[in-house]
């Protein structure tokens, strides 16, 4: 267990320029966490598409681009602030800043400029509501989660998960310039999905987080506690995932697809709970059920939103 009383702060020791001169396009792209934001952007596009009225195709594309750039910019600010801990963890040491391929100030300027650009363009192209939620999500992820919660509480993900849950509301607001039950339900689904998504990964990345002094749940409360929390949140998620059906915003297709996905997620969480490897309170890094649950979480969210799209758009 780590001493959580003195969270690490960025030290400024990585202010070296890129190894081979200026960073290449590859480094600039890597700062945007492209793989992670692909799913974030998909949920945002889904929020826009399930709304009763669509914006024109150019405005729709600009909205998707702004969510993409805004989420990526928040990721760049996250990587700038986390450069000290990213240099300690095996999973993140290859990132452009700790690897010395990206000057740290350049990453910060890039993140801030792209954040402002994405919000202003979205405002001009759509409305203040959509732009305001995007601005709040960027602030929430880069300041509230990254600079505060991540290093100070094991509940970091539970609260910080809100940042990644806003894109469906941004998409809907871009289409409608108003809010409704369905986008709020989509927010709640992503919000409640985040703990089982992340805690599954944190079970097998626990040593890294411990080494970096980050109070992730398995580091502070142990693996058994985390396994129970994954199961509890999975149950809550499965209940909330059916809210769109209960409020008659979707039909049988979504309900069937989501019920099957829910069943699979519960089975994953039960397997994670029953994993005996840490019965002595020690978590090993080769946690196969947790690795599977993490991958399943990604498929779950993608397919659930596909179900929603099929139900609301194709079969409407
Ligand atoms: C605070 C909330 C979240 C945390 C702390 C979190 C954490 C993580 C971490 C640590 C990884 C591994 C990334 C890597 O190895 O570079 C990851 C992967 C991923 N996350 Fe999350 N996540 C969160 C929310 C989300 C949300 C809201 C989405 C999408 C809606 C998402 C989608 C993904 C995807 C697609 C990957 C896989 C990336 C790959 O294949 O490399 N995450 N997440
Ligand atoms: C529109 C908008 C701003 C959306 C935000 C999107 C968002 C919150 C994505 C979160 C995804 C993510 C990789 C979190 C990891 O945080 P981490 O820093 O704990 O993970 P790390 O250790 O891999 O850096």
PDB file of C-alpha atoms and ligand atoms in Angstrom, residues 33 36 40 67 70-71 74 78 82 86 89 91-92 95 134 137-138 141 145 150 163-164 167 170 209 216, ligand 2:
ATOM      1  CA  UNK A  33      -5.303   9.485 -26.679  1.00  0.00           C
ATOM      2  CA  UNK A  36      -9.722   5.993 -25.917  1.00  0.00           C
ATOM      3  CA  UNK A  40     -16.048   8.730 -26.418  1.00  0.00           C
ATOM      4  CA  UNK A  67     -16.122  16.496 -29.470  1.00  0.00           C
ATOM      5  CA  UNK A  70     -12.139  18.698 -27.174  1.00  0.00           C
ATOM      6  CA  UNK A  71     -11.816  15.202 -25.667  1.00  0.00           C
ATOM      7  CA  UNK A  74      -8.354  17.244 -22.421  1.00  0.00           C
ATOM      8  CA  UNK A  78      -3.970  15.156 -18.702  1.00  0.00           C
ATOM      9  CA  UNK A  82       0.570  13.494 -15.338  1.00  0.00           C
ATOM     10  CA  UNK A  86       3.410   8.532 -16.533  1.00  0.00           C
ATOM     11  CA  UNK A  89       4.254   3.476 -14.827  1.00  0.00           C
ATOM     12  CA  UNK A  91       1.932   1.238 -19.242  1.00  0.00           C
ATOM     13  CA  UNK A  92       2.489   4.966 -19.773  1.00  0.00           C
ATOM     14  CA  UNK A  95       3.957   8.371 -23.934  1.00  0.00           C
ATOM     15  CA  UNK A 134     -18.161  20.465 -23.891  1.00  0.00           C
ATOM     16  CA  UNK A 137     -16.382  18.180 -19.686  1.00  0.00           C
ATOM     17  CA  UNK A 138     -12.910  19.384 -20.662  1.00  0.00           C
ATOM     18  CA  UNK A 141     -11.512  15.819 -16.955  1.00  0.00           C
ATOM     19  CA  UNK A 145     -10.301  14.567 -12.305  1.00  0.00           C
ATOM     20  CA  UNK A 150      -6.927  11.256  -9.369  1.00  0.00           C
ATOM     21  CA  UNK A 163     -16.291  13.838 -17.647  1.00  0.00           C
ATOM     22  CA  UNK A 164     -16.392  10.966 -20.115  1.00  0.00           C
ATOM     23  CA  UNK A 167     -20.542  13.500 -24.860  1.00  0.00           C
ATOM     24  CA  UNK A 170     -23.259  17.308 -26.067  1.00  0.00           C
ATOM     25  CA  UNK A 209      -0.486   2.734  -9.688  1.00  0.00           C
ATOM     26  CA  UNK A 216      -6.637   3.798  -7.101  1.00  0.00           C
TER      27      UNK A 216
HETATM   28  C1  LIG B   2     -15.511  15.632 -24.104  1.00  0.00           C
HETATM   29  C2  LIG B   2     -14.518  15.223 -23.117  1.00  0.00           C
HETATM   30  C3  LIG B   2     -13.644  16.236 -22.520  1.00  0.00           C
HETATM   31  C4  LIG B   2     -14.411  13.944 -22.831  1.00  0.00           C
HETATM   32  C5  LIG B   2     -13.404  13.444 -21.894  1.00  0.00           C
HETATM   33  C6  LIG B   2     -13.130  12.051 -22.287  1.00  0.00           C
HETATM   34  C7  LIG B   2     -12.636  11.272 -21.139  1.00  0.00           C
HETATM   35  C8  LIG B   2     -12.969  11.630 -19.747  1.00  0.00           C
HETATM   36  C9  LIG B   2     -11.951  10.259 -21.314  1.00  0.00           C
HETATM   37  C10 LIG B   2     -11.430   9.549 -20.157  1.00  0.00           C
HETATM   38  C11 LIG B   2     -10.641   8.461 -20.679  1.00  0.00           C
HETATM   39  C12 LIG B   2      -9.354   8.176 -19.985  1.00  0.00           C
HETATM   40  C13 LIG B   2      -8.236   7.604 -20.736  1.00  0.00           C
HETATM   41  C14 LIG B   2      -9.169   8.319 -18.746  1.00  0.00           C
HETATM   42  C15 LIG B   2      -7.849   7.888 -18.183  1.00  0.00           C
HETATM   43  O1  LIG B   2      -7.521   8.737 -17.269  1.00  0.00           O
HETATM   44  P1  LIG B   2      -6.176   8.520 -16.534  1.00  0.00           P
HETATM   45  O2  LIG B   2      -5.428   9.783 -16.606  1.00  0.00           O
HETATM   46  O3  LIG B   2      -6.441   8.039 -15.162  1.00  0.00           O
HETATM   47  O4  LIG B   2      -5.467   7.352 -17.338  1.00  0.00           O
HETATM   48  P2  LIG B   2      -3.986   7.196 -17.763  1.00  0.00           P
HETATM   49  O5  LIG B   2      -3.306   6.669 -16.562  1.00  0.00           O
HETATM   50  O6  LIG B   2      -4.036   6.216 -18.894  1.00  0.00           O
HETATM   51  O7  LIG B   2      -3.502   8.550 -18.181  1.00  0.00           O
END
